[in-house]
XYZ file of C-alpha atoms in Angstrom:
733
model
C 15.792 -114.095 38.738
C 19.114 -112.848 40.165
C 20.959 -113.634 36.936
C 18.841 -111.206 34.854
C 20.740 -107.918 34.429
C 18.834 -104.731 35.316
C 17.941 -102.350 32.473
C 20.346 -99.690 33.736
C 23.220 -102.196 34.015
C 26.226 -100.995 31.914
C 26.821 -103.221 28.862
C 30.499 -103.687 29.736
C 29.472 -105.764 32.749
C 27.185 -107.956 30.669
C 28.928 -108.253 27.278
C 32.563 -107.551 28.111
C 34.565 -104.339 27.598
C 35.535 -104.760 23.915
C 31.997 -105.252 22.551
C 30.591 -102.633 24.941
C 33.162 -100.087 23.749
C 32.180 -100.548 20.086
C 28.475 -100.337 20.987
C 29.011 -97.123 22.948
C 31.251 -95.420 20.384
C 29.532 -96.452 17.165
C 25.900 -97.050 18.116
C 25.449 -94.861 21.209
C 24.369 -97.891 23.292
C 25.503 -97.857 26.927
C 23.077 -99.901 29.032
C 21.055 -103.100 28.770
C 17.953 -100.934 28.254
C 19.622 -99.066 25.361
C 20.427 -102.355 23.632
C 16.876 -103.668 24.091
C 15.647 -100.530 22.315
C 18.066 -101.036 19.394
C 15.446 -102.507 17.074
C 16.008 -104.552 13.891
C 15.903 -102.478 10.717
C 14.220 -105.334 8.836
C 13.933 -109.130 8.844
C 15.135 -111.789 6.434
C 13.317 -115.047 5.909
C 15.312 -118.205 5.361
C 13.399 -119.074 2.217
C 13.490 -115.598 0.755
C 16.664 -113.768 -0.165
C 17.603 -110.103 -0.044
C 17.381 -108.076 -3.223
C 20.937 -107.774 -4.388
C 19.582 -105.784 -7.321
C 18.963 -102.680 -5.220
C 21.999 -102.370 -2.987
C 22.923 -98.787 -2.095
C 26.434 -97.612 -2.981
C 28.929 -96.813 -0.218
C 26.654 -98.125 2.506
C 27.264 -100.847 5.021
C 24.824 -103.633 4.135
C 23.855 -107.075 5.391
C 22.588 -109.564 2.808
C 21.460 -113.176 2.968
C 22.425 -115.066 -0.178
C 23.693 -118.301 -1.685
C 27.166 -118.967 -3.115
C 26.927 -119.541 -6.898
C 30.642 -120.101 -7.516
C 34.062 -119.476 -5.981
C 37.392 -119.133 -7.824
C 40.909 -118.708 -6.496
C 43.272 -116.636 -8.701
C 46.996 -116.139 -8.303
C 48.706 -112.945 -9.459
C 52.012 -111.121 -9.242
C 52.243 -107.949 -7.125
C 54.902 -105.863 -5.371
C 54.386 -107.947 -2.235
C 54.293 -111.257 -4.081
C 56.462 -110.723 -7.182
C 56.594 -114.402 -8.198
C 52.912 -114.689 -8.880
C 52.176 -115.938 -5.387
C 49.520 -113.307 -4.602
C 46.097 -114.855 -4.045
C 42.637 -113.465 -4.675
C 39.417 -115.337 -3.971
C 36.372 -114.227 -5.986
C 33.030 -115.533 -4.761
C 29.795 -114.833 -6.628
C 26.626 -114.868 -4.542
C 23.058 -114.721 -5.781
C 19.588 -114.235 -4.398
C 17.503 -114.671 -7.538
C 17.204 -110.883 -8.061
C 20.832 -110.247 -8.866
C 24.440 -111.307 -8.381
C 27.170 -109.767 -6.256
C 30.876 -110.417 -6.198
C 32.805 -110.886 -2.949
C 36.590 -110.468 -2.992
C 39.135 -111.737 -0.452
C 42.931 -111.155 -0.728
C 46.179 -112.516 0.679
C 46.138 -114.601 3.831
C 42.462 -113.732 4.211
C 41.469 -116.202 1.432
C 42.060 -119.480 3.265
C 39.035 -119.633 5.596
C 36.423 -118.434 3.045
C 37.966 -120.725 0.392
C 37.225 -123.707 2.631
C 33.801 -122.498 3.839
C 32.129 -120.634 0.967
C 31.449 -123.579 -1.344
C 28.791 -123.374 -4.080
C 25.328 -123.918 -2.605
C 26.319 -122.604 0.854
C 23.951 -120.020 2.331
C 25.219 -117.266 4.618
C 24.744 -113.721 5.848
C 27.332 -111.310 4.447
C 28.092 -107.808 5.735
C 30.323 -105.148 4.228
C 30.519 -101.884 2.342
C 29.261 -101.879 -1.236
C 31.812 -100.564 -3.729
C 32.275 -100.679 -7.508
C 35.171 -102.413 -9.263
C 35.326 -102.749 -13.054
C 31.777 -101.351 -13.221
C 30.440 -104.191 -11.046
C 29.189 -104.046 -7.482
C 31.316 -105.874 -4.965
C 31.950 -106.392 -1.250
C 35.652 -106.527 -0.370
C 36.545 -108.746 2.598
C 32.989 -108.966 3.925
C 32.326 -110.498 7.311
C 30.038 -113.519 7.026
C 28.068 -115.979 9.134
C 27.130 -119.357 7.637
C 23.475 -120.345 7.929
C 23.425 -124.064 8.521
C 19.741 -124.920 8.649
C 20.335 -128.126 10.614
C 22.867 -126.978 13.215
C 21.131 -126.704 16.602
C 23.041 -123.605 17.709
C 22.257 -121.490 14.635
C 18.584 -122.346 14.581
C 18.456 -121.439 18.255
C 20.340 -118.168 17.722
C 18.157 -117.015 14.871
C 14.964 -118.172 16.593
C 12.846 -119.653 13.883
C 12.428 -118.478 10.355
C 12.813 -114.702 10.712
C 16.335 -113.313 10.917
C 16.515 -109.782 12.408
C 18.891 -107.455 10.544
C 20.106 -104.697 12.898
C 21.494 -101.237 12.129
C 25.175 -102.217 12.272
C 28.637 -100.787 11.704
C 31.805 -102.022 10.060
C 33.138 -102.850 13.545
C 30.082 -104.811 14.674
C 28.031 -106.910 12.270
C 24.295 -107.395 12.554
C 24.539 -111.018 13.722
C 26.941 -110.092 16.535
C 24.406 -107.514 17.729
C 21.800 -110.280 17.482
C 23.910 -112.542 19.699
C 24.425 -109.744 22.241
C 20.668 -109.231 22.326
C 20.175 -112.928 22.966
C 22.184 -112.381 26.193
C 20.170 -109.402 27.462
C 16.699 -110.393 26.227
C 15.595 -111.954 29.554
C 15.883 -108.436 31.060
C 12.953 -107.329 28.890
C 10.681 -108.820 31.571
C 11.880 -106.032 33.896
C 10.814 -103.206 31.568
C 8.388 -100.825 33.317
C 5.424 -100.032 31.074
C 5.004 -96.263 30.516
C 1.521 -96.531 28.957
C -1.397 -96.235 31.408
C -3.170 -99.601 31.479
C -6.531 -98.173 30.395
C -4.931 -96.595 27.326
C -3.015 -99.775 26.429
C -6.060 -102.014 26.749
C -8.360 -99.505 25.083
C -6.119 -99.522 21.996
C -5.419 -103.253 22.058
C -1.641 -102.840 22.484
C 0.555 -105.631 23.874
C 2.501 -105.024 27.155
C 6.030 -103.604 26.760
C 8.003 -106.756 27.819
C 6.059 -108.789 25.252
C 6.656 -106.153 22.553
C 10.435 -106.235 23.206
C 10.531 -110.040 22.958
C 8.506 -110.019 19.760
C 10.523 -107.298 18.036
C 13.840 -109.118 18.619
C 12.676 -112.735 18.360
C 9.531 -112.842 16.228
C 8.102 -116.195 15.199
C 5.640 -114.733 12.708
C 5.136 -111.504 10.791
C 2.136 -110.819 13.020
C 4.553 -110.726 16.011
C 6.551 -107.980 14.276
C 3.429 -105.936 13.488
C 2.160 -106.173 17.079
C 5.530 -105.176 18.494
C 5.955 -102.259 16.107
C 2.488 -100.907 16.762
C 3.166 -100.945 20.493
C 6.684 -99.437 20.351
C 5.537 -96.646 18.016
C 2.874 -95.727 20.540
C 5.458 -95.556 23.325
C 7.654 -93.140 21.400
C 4.813 -90.927 20.198
C 3.091 -90.885 23.566
C 6.082 -90.156 25.834
C 7.175 -87.362 23.493
C 3.679 -85.866 23.358
C 3.368 -86.026 27.164
C 6.587 -84.013 27.439
C 5.187 -81.416 25.027
C 1.752 -81.382 26.680
C 3.380 -80.691 30.054
C 5.266 -77.796 28.537
C 2.077 -76.390 26.999
C 0.334 -76.827 30.343
C 3.130 -75.023 32.221
C 3.119 -72.174 29.673
C -0.649 -71.811 29.993
C -0.245 -71.271 33.762
C 2.097 -68.279 33.207
C 0.555 -64.819 33.491
C 0.794 -62.336 30.620
C -0.524 -58.858 29.944
C -3.393 -58.950 27.405
C -2.554 -56.645 24.455
C -5.514 -55.338 22.468
C -5.074 -52.764 19.664
C -6.922 -49.416 19.956
C -9.546 -48.799 17.260
C -7.904 -45.466 16.347
C -4.285 -46.431 17.028
C -1.123 -47.043 14.999
C -2.388 -50.393 13.595
C -5.544 -48.769 12.184
C -3.455 -45.933 10.705
C -1.065 -48.474 9.141
C -3.895 -50.569 7.662
C -5.507 -47.446 6.145
C -2.352 -46.716 4.171
C -1.710 -50.205 2.800
C -1.464 -49.900 -1.002
C -2.817 -53.455 -1.413
C -5.339 -55.722 0.294
C -4.162 -58.490 2.594
C -4.631 -62.041 1.310
C -7.366 -64.156 2.853
C -4.650 -66.187 4.605
C -2.959 -63.098 6.073
C -6.283 -61.894 7.459
C -7.164 -65.278 8.976
C -3.745 -65.737 10.610
C -3.782 -62.143 11.929
C -7.130 -62.832 13.608
C -5.713 -65.964 15.297
C -2.757 -63.913 16.544
C -4.876 -60.999 17.798
C -7.124 -63.455 19.676
C -4.026 -64.956 21.378
C -2.609 -61.516 22.225
C -5.875 -60.571 23.981
C -5.602 -63.429 26.534
C -3.956 -63.250 29.945
C -1.473 -66.074 29.331
C 1.376 -65.919 26.804
C 0.752 -66.687 23.146
C 3.022 -69.430 21.780
C 2.406 -69.586 18.068
C 4.349 -70.934 15.098
C 3.708 -69.077 11.843
C 4.867 -71.054 8.853
C 4.555 -69.664 5.399
C 6.092 -70.256 2.029
C 8.935 -68.037 0.963
C 7.302 -64.737 0.039
C 3.859 -65.484 1.506
C 3.875 -62.228 3.488
C 4.855 -63.417 6.981
C 6.703 -60.167 7.713
C 3.498 -58.199 7.095
C 1.576 -60.429 9.538
C 4.347 -60.098 12.153
C 4.491 -56.313 11.727
C 0.723 -55.973 12.271
C 1.052 -58.065 15.463
C 3.883 -55.804 16.662
C 1.817 -52.675 15.944
C -1.128 -54.152 17.894
C 1.172 -54.522 20.934
C 2.534 -50.970 20.529
C -1.094 -49.778 20.446
C -1.643 -51.491 23.792
C 1.284 -49.606 25.336
C 3.859 -52.402 24.999
C 7.036 -52.957 22.995
C 7.812 -55.621 20.397
C 11.180 -57.199 19.577
C 12.023 -59.032 16.378
C 14.980 -61.388 16.517
C 16.735 -62.267 13.235
C 19.473 -64.903 12.775
C 21.971 -62.722 10.859
C 22.951 -59.052 10.646
C 22.148 -58.982 6.920
C 18.638 -60.150 7.727
C 18.174 -57.813 10.719
C 19.200 -54.836 8.567
C 16.927 -56.021 5.770
C 13.941 -56.353 8.154
C 14.671 -52.929 9.645
C 14.760 -51.373 6.181
C 11.558 -53.038 4.991
C 9.635 -52.336 8.237
C 10.569 -48.624 8.263
C 9.706 -48.374 4.540
C 6.314 -50.054 5.078
C 5.517 -47.800 8.053
C 6.690 -44.510 6.535
C 6.106 -41.573 8.920
C 4.511 -43.973 11.457
C 8.094 -45.092 12.194
C 9.216 -41.521 13.023
C 7.976 -41.240 16.606
C 9.308 -38.157 18.385
C 10.727 -36.727 15.155
C 9.749 -33.792 13.013
C 7.325 -34.980 10.380
C 6.339 -38.078 12.369
C 2.663 -39.053 12.227
C 0.557 -38.553 15.353
C 0.444 -42.229 16.370
C 4.056 -42.789 15.356
C 6.572 -44.859 17.298
C 10.308 -45.371 16.877
C 11.742 -48.467 15.142
C 15.328 -49.113 16.239
C 17.975 -51.522 14.994
C 20.340 -53.240 17.431
C 23.188 -55.427 16.160
C 26.579 -56.425 17.510
C 28.568 -54.359 15.036
C 26.909 -50.958 15.689
C 29.078 -48.065 16.789
C 29.072 -47.133 20.505
C 27.076 -43.897 20.078
C 24.339 -45.438 17.911
C 24.137 -48.336 20.325
C 23.776 -46.041 23.354
C 20.947 -44.212 21.597
C 19.126 -47.434 20.738
C 19.473 -48.785 24.314
C 18.102 -45.530 25.736
C 15.109 -45.609 23.368
C 14.318 -49.148 24.524
C 14.668 -48.409 28.244
C 12.450 -45.306 28.103
C 9.818 -46.911 25.871
C 10.445 -44.292 23.165
C 11.041 -47.159 20.700
C 7.976 -49.363 20.292
C 9.705 -51.783 17.925
C 13.280 -53.101 17.996
C 14.786 -55.355 15.354
C 18.066 -57.068 16.040
C 20.310 -60.100 16.239
C 21.594 -61.968 19.308
C 22.731 -58.546 20.553
C 19.143 -58.051 21.806
C 19.679 -60.751 24.407
C 22.655 -59.174 26.183
C 22.347 -58.196 29.839
C 22.684 -54.482 29.076
C 19.502 -54.441 26.987
C 16.554 -53.259 29.137
C 13.001 -52.850 27.867
C 10.407 -50.448 29.223
C 7.586 -52.996 28.737
C 8.317 -55.943 26.415
C 5.003 -57.398 25.216
C 5.837 -59.504 22.130
C 8.856 -61.397 20.840
C 8.910 -62.363 17.153
C 11.588 -64.922 16.269
C 12.428 -65.208 12.568
C 13.738 -68.504 11.176
C 13.280 -70.314 14.474
C 15.527 -73.285 13.717
C 18.576 -71.043 14.022
C 17.928 -70.014 17.613
C 18.799 -71.976 20.719
C 16.646 -72.371 23.762
C 18.733 -70.271 26.107
C 18.613 -67.355 23.676
C 14.859 -67.439 23.394
C 14.320 -67.762 27.116
C 16.804 -64.971 27.825
C 14.791 -62.647 25.600
C 11.529 -63.734 27.193
C 13.057 -62.936 30.580
C 13.332 -59.265 29.550
C 9.592 -58.700 30.088
C 8.054 -57.761 33.465
C 5.770 -60.714 32.786
C 6.434 -63.361 30.112
C 5.885 -61.692 26.699
C 3.804 -63.242 23.938
C 5.848 -65.274 21.446
C 5.483 -65.583 17.669
C 7.887 -67.891 15.880
C 8.204 -67.621 12.081
C 9.677 -70.099 9.649
C 9.795 -70.191 5.858
C 10.757 -73.873 5.912
C 7.446 -75.656 5.365
C 6.933 -78.311 7.995
C 4.552 -81.216 7.434
C 1.765 -81.309 10.029
C 3.147 -84.309 11.902
C 6.569 -82.741 12.259
C 4.982 -79.543 13.489
C 3.116 -81.639 16.093
C 6.362 -83.347 17.086
C 9.143 -80.812 16.806
C 7.091 -77.717 17.591
C 4.504 -79.583 19.643
C 4.331 -76.931 22.341
C 3.205 -74.267 19.847
C -0.116 -73.597 18.176
C 0.431 -73.532 14.412
C -0.757 -71.067 11.745
C -0.012 -71.618 8.067
C 0.168 -69.006 5.275
C -0.117 -70.886 2.021
C -1.188 -68.226 -0.496
C 1.276 -66.006 -2.298
C 0.401 -62.288 -2.405
C -0.829 -60.878 -5.716
C 1.883 -59.691 -8.098
C 4.274 -62.569 -7.372
C 5.543 -64.362 -10.464
C 6.032 -68.069 -11.103
C 9.581 -69.462 -10.905
C 10.783 -71.963 -13.511
C 13.455 -74.381 -12.232
C 15.790 -76.572 -14.297
C 18.661 -78.948 -13.529
C 21.852 -78.144 -15.482
C 23.964 -81.344 -15.775
C 27.364 -79.656 -16.118
C 29.418 -82.852 -16.497
C 27.170 -84.725 -18.973
C 26.208 -81.632 -20.999
C 28.724 -78.788 -20.627
C 26.899 -76.741 -23.323
C 23.927 -76.523 -20.911
C 26.158 -74.619 -18.457
C 27.330 -72.267 -21.233
C 23.654 -71.646 -22.053
C 22.963 -70.885 -18.366
C 25.469 -67.998 -18.445
C 23.897 -66.752 -21.695
C 20.514 -66.696 -19.893
C 22.053 -64.594 -17.102
C 23.355 -62.114 -19.700
C 19.941 -61.973 -21.404
C 18.212 -61.146 -18.098
C 20.763 -58.410 -17.323
C 20.256 -56.943 -20.802
C 16.515 -56.724 -19.999
C 17.443 -54.606 -16.965
C 17.195 -57.440 -14.403
C 19.755 -58.880 -11.955
C 21.053 -62.313 -10.988
C 22.355 -64.320 -8.048
C 25.040 -67.009 -8.320
C 25.235 -69.161 -5.168
C 28.252 -71.303 -4.183
C 28.677 -73.663 -1.207
C 32.032 -72.254 -0.061
C 33.725 -68.872 0.417
C 37.141 -69.872 -0.879
C 39.591 -67.931 1.274
C 42.419 -69.783 3.015
C 40.632 -70.174 6.338
C 37.945 -72.023 4.461
C 40.313 -74.740 3.336
C 41.639 -75.260 6.839
C 38.188 -76.009 8.109
C 37.394 -78.486 5.323
C 34.975 -81.028 6.669
C 35.142 -84.785 6.355
C 34.082 -85.621 2.825
C 30.841 -87.394 2.042
C 30.962 -90.417 -0.280
C 29.690 -88.221 -3.109
C 32.490 -85.692 -2.506
C 34.990 -88.535 -2.458
C 33.575 -89.820 -5.722
C 34.364 -86.627 -7.514
C 37.576 -85.689 -5.660
C 36.854 -81.987 -6.047
C 36.226 -79.450 -3.301
C 32.915 -77.538 -3.550
C 32.982 -74.443 -5.757
C 33.879 -71.218 -3.961
C 32.457 -67.703 -4.188
C 35.781 -65.890 -4.638
C 37.083 -68.198 -7.413
C 33.737 -68.387 -9.218
C 33.245 -64.601 -9.172
C 36.705 -64.084 -10.649
C 36.203 -66.720 -13.389
C 32.793 -65.332 -14.340
C 33.994 -61.738 -14.454
C 36.907 -62.752 -16.711
C 34.921 -65.258 -18.793
C 31.216 -65.773 -19.552
C 30.005 -62.667 -17.671
C 32.835 -60.316 -18.681
C 31.671 -56.697 -18.841
C 28.874 -57.170 -16.253
C 29.101 -55.669 -12.759
C 29.890 -58.726 -10.605
C 30.296 -58.475 -6.795
C 30.616 -60.966 -3.924
C 28.816 -61.415 -0.592
C 29.721 -63.921 2.138
C 29.613 -64.410 5.881
C 33.182 -63.396 6.690
C 32.892 -59.888 5.246
C 32.652 -56.967 7.666
C 28.986 -56.161 8.493
C 29.266 -52.674 6.951
C 30.718 -54.127 3.755
C 27.932 -56.711 3.579
C 25.299 -54.056 4.041
C 26.912 -51.814 1.419
C 26.931 -54.655 -1.151
C 23.281 -55.485 -0.411
C 22.324 -51.826 -0.743
C 24.129 -51.540 -4.105
C 22.455 -54.728 -5.309
C 19.019 -53.531 -4.139
C 19.627 -50.187 -5.881
C 20.446 -51.962 -9.169
C 24.123 -50.929 -9.185
C 25.296 -54.588 -9.267
C 24.266 -56.959 -12.088
C 25.357 -60.287 -10.609
C 25.817 -61.089 -6.933
C 28.006 -64.160 -6.275
C 27.191 -65.259 -2.730
C 27.091 -68.040 -0.179
C 23.812 -68.965 1.496
C 23.839 -65.695 3.487
C 21.154 -64.662 0.996
C 19.010 -67.699 1.892
C 16.458 -65.946 4.073
C 14.769 -62.605 3.956
C 16.743 -60.903 1.189
C 14.218 -59.101 -0.974
C 15.265 -57.623 -4.345
C 12.226 -57.765 -6.687
C 14.363 -56.902 -9.727
C 16.480 -60.096 -9.370
C 14.977 -62.662 -11.745
C 17.548 -65.432 -12.151
C 19.503 -67.581 -9.706
C 22.228 -70.058 -10.631
C 23.094 -72.479 -7.806
C 26.519 -74.063 -8.329
C 27.133 -77.587 -6.946
C 23.418 -77.636 -6.112
C 23.753 -81.245 -4.924
C 25.697 -79.951 -1.891
C 22.568 -78.245 -0.511
C 19.523 -79.773 1.178
C 16.085 -79.748 -0.439
C 14.670 -77.144 1.961
C 17.716 -74.928 1.500
C 17.400 -75.022 -2.298
C 13.729 -74.113 -1.979
C 14.605 -71.208 0.332
C 17.290 -69.942 -2.032
C 15.007 -70.201 -5.047
C 12.482 -68.002 -3.225
C 14.837 -65.031 -3.636
C 13.848 -64.673 -7.323
C 10.418 -64.092 -8.888
C 9.597 -61.545 -6.169
C 8.581 -58.874 -8.684
C 6.350 -58.835 -11.724
C 8.868 -60.570 -14.061
C 8.986 -64.407 -14.013
C 11.827 -66.021 -12.041
C 14.326 -68.630 -13.225
C 16.349 -70.974 -11.016
C 19.128 -73.130 -12.509
C 20.477 -76.012 -10.402
C 23.986 -76.831 -11.627
C 25.398 -80.255 -10.729
C 28.114 -82.637 -11.897
C 26.533 -85.658 -10.228
C 25.598 -88.532 -12.581
C 21.999 -88.887 -13.672
C 21.298 -92.060 -11.684
C 22.580 -90.660 -8.358
C 20.346 -89.907 -5.377
C 21.644 -86.320 -5.459
C 20.322 -85.791 -8.986
C 16.947 -87.301 -8.073
C 16.769 -84.796 -5.217
C 17.463 -81.921 -7.620
C 14.860 -83.219 -10.083
C 12.324 -83.192 -7.239
C 13.130 -79.551 -6.427
C 12.864 -78.592 -10.101
C 9.518 -80.365 -10.475
C 7.491 -78.524 -7.811
C 7.214 -75.142 -6.116
C 5.179 -76.624 -3.258
C 7.348 -76.305 -0.164
C 5.253 -78.773 1.841
C 5.685 -81.424 -0.848
C 9.442 -80.757 -0.878
C 9.750 -80.908 2.887
C 8.105 -84.321 2.683
C 10.640 -85.481 0.087
C 13.416 -84.018 2.219
C 12.233 -85.920 5.283
C 11.905 -89.174 3.415
C 15.497 -88.874 2.273
C 16.926 -88.056 5.674
C 16.948 -89.992 8.893
C 14.176 -89.168 11.352
C 16.782 -88.008 13.842
C 17.745 -85.076 11.654
C 14.159 -83.903 11.584
C 14.228 -83.580 15.320
C 17.339 -81.472 15.282
C 19.495 -84.336 16.456
C 21.906 -84.196 13.542
C 23.294 -80.938 14.904
C 23.817 -82.147 18.453
C 25.256 -85.466 17.354
C 23.057 -87.556 19.641
C 20.725 -90.268 18.492
C 17.092 -89.480 17.977
C 14.780 -90.979 20.568
C 12.617 -92.059 17.640
C 13.727 -95.511 16.604
C 10.400 -96.942 15.517
C 8.164 -93.950 14.838
C 8.362 -92.484 11.322
C 7.310 -88.855 11.616
C 6.038 -88.784 8.040
C 4.125 -92.086 7.940
C 2.703 -92.285 11.435
C 0.581 -89.162 11.362
C -2.402 -90.957 12.893
C -0.444 -92.357 15.851
C 1.106 -88.945 16.569
C -2.247 -87.130 16.408
C -3.939 -89.683 18.692
C -0.994 -89.705 21.109
C -1.186 -85.917 21.293
C -4.862 -86.066 22.263
C -4.277 -88.753 24.906
C -1.265 -86.893 26.299
C -3.171 -83.600 26.572
C -6.004 -85.368 28.410
C -3.691 -87.178 30.847
C -1.618 -84.064 31.639
C -4.746 -81.957 32.243
C -5.928 -84.532 34.793
C -2.542 -85.175 36.449
C 0.092 -82.547 35.482
C 2.790 -84.028 37.730
C 1.987 -87.612 36.641
C 1.833 -88.662 40.290
C -0.484 -91.559 39.486
C 1.743 -92.794 36.640
C 5.260 -93.433 38.032
C 6.393 -95.608 35.073
C 5.464 -92.836 32.633
C 7.323 -90.343 34.820
C 10.456 -92.560 34.629
C 10.186 -92.865 30.831
C 9.821 -89.091 30.629
C 12.935 -88.503 32.737
C 14.863 -90.825 30.433
C 13.653 -88.887 27.388
C 14.354 -85.517 28.944
C 18.004 -85.860 29.625
C 19.785 -82.630 28.830
C 20.096 -83.016 25.085
C 16.454 -83.951 24.687
C 15.466 -81.026 26.868
C 17.178 -78.707 24.410
C 15.456 -80.238 21.427
C 12.049 -79.984 23.065
C 12.680 -76.353 23.773
C 13.154 -75.696 20.067
C 9.522 -74.642 19.906
């Protein structure tokens, strides 16, 4: 048994430094255990070939196919002027389609000898297009000789595992490396409690690892997958259940509104009735606020479903109970917007201590980083004395200098933009932990809510308030049909003539600094060799061309806060016809008179972001129009994404589409931190049942044994999951 490497053994000791370096740098694999958990993406059968017909462009693929023919051409080039240049063209087929392989120069000799018609092999390379045909240039390949002892042994029977690979390390080399470390699978400690594993008929972990890498039958693969999905769902849910358990042990001050207080006065003046959804969610929140441990609730609602109203009523309930409420917004534009709309909604109830203030009134203060010293001093004093019941601000609220008299509730808007430390710093401002309400307008499918925000109770607002208008969305294919784009600008003019306003959104600002920070291009950017359209250039072209004579202004993130606010005020007051902006207008901006939005280079934005942006129009009584302008060809994935956005206004449906098109890791916030997702087998969208059951089991186990003293293997798995980066992601909730 001595020869079996331990799971925490570094790969460089087992596989050699060169292979280990590529695995670490390109696949994030460092130890024997990491490699054992690098699962095959799919499996090929010897008798059944890959579908060459549906190969994705610009992706690194592995295919199993047969050589149909091979031809060697000679040609003249600058390096070989006498016609001595050589090019080998090999056509491979799998019954569903054909694919051309190309080898040049000295690289033709080996494949010319080996890739004879009838030969079967695995080929790996990047799919590109040449002369309108798909091809792989200089692919790596591994011959599949059915009779050779060594190959049959290596590929263990009929099923060939195809691993997530890179250009530097092909799938079959990963397979060979796994062959070396597979005996270590016997050492894997099983995190699932035995009763749970047996009760659900799951195979032990060592057996699952052997079957996933070296299956003999499809049933082996199914058994292994079922087991490994459970591991991922369960360990993650235990981590979240422990956090919920710890939060439930914290003390908090119960906050109950007075029957004749500021909340009752506010409700009496509402010029409209709350929707059924707003009432139901408010009741859930008030019930949480009345308990003696902190509320942790996620409020998700479609763009414009009235979340701010629900949050404001919760804040007023806390003010009634003698506490203070803080609302944290991700940008200054949004903080100012919230402050304006809250003070407008409250009227003289927001004029505490002032002449003309109502009898139950409180003060609502704004606190942002760019405020002048005197205004800031005033605001800080109002918070420290308790004069201000409500404060709305940006990160500036978290600074050490900010002291609260009695912080009872923290409302975080657009949660995904706030880090853990920021949220905890704000929670630390209360004498006891304050209640927490997290709001997001990005609809999150139930399973993702259970996974990403698993330590929060969830409330959903899915009705739009009365008086909201439908939004029509259309894709404008600017390259195929330029007259469609001309018509789009005519539509903008027509809306302005009716007394309405328009947004034009661009992906980039367009000043010099912008160019310096240009990011690495995606394959689609490369394909069109054009930088994304910029606000400053677009505004100038529109004002000189199709929108000449209209009042066009710009708004972007690098403007001074006062300038931004001034532009937004002018736009809200109807003094600007067309606002050309970046995504700073994505959340919270509310101008009911704006009826049309044109999104330039719409393919550069994500599905959720497009949905958020679109929610800025149709907020009044006139119908909204959203035009998604793109130069991407009709068959591209980007265009299909835009068609999906145009076809539905249901944010939950779109978030599903969005998830299906992205890797699971991005869902869990891993794309931002650059680390791999811990979910290799579990598909957050498809495995709803496993996640829900794992959550129940985890809650039960943690309630019985919060420190997991009786389950050391689970404790170890949890520690591995909760390294620092994972800790941060879990704290997202």
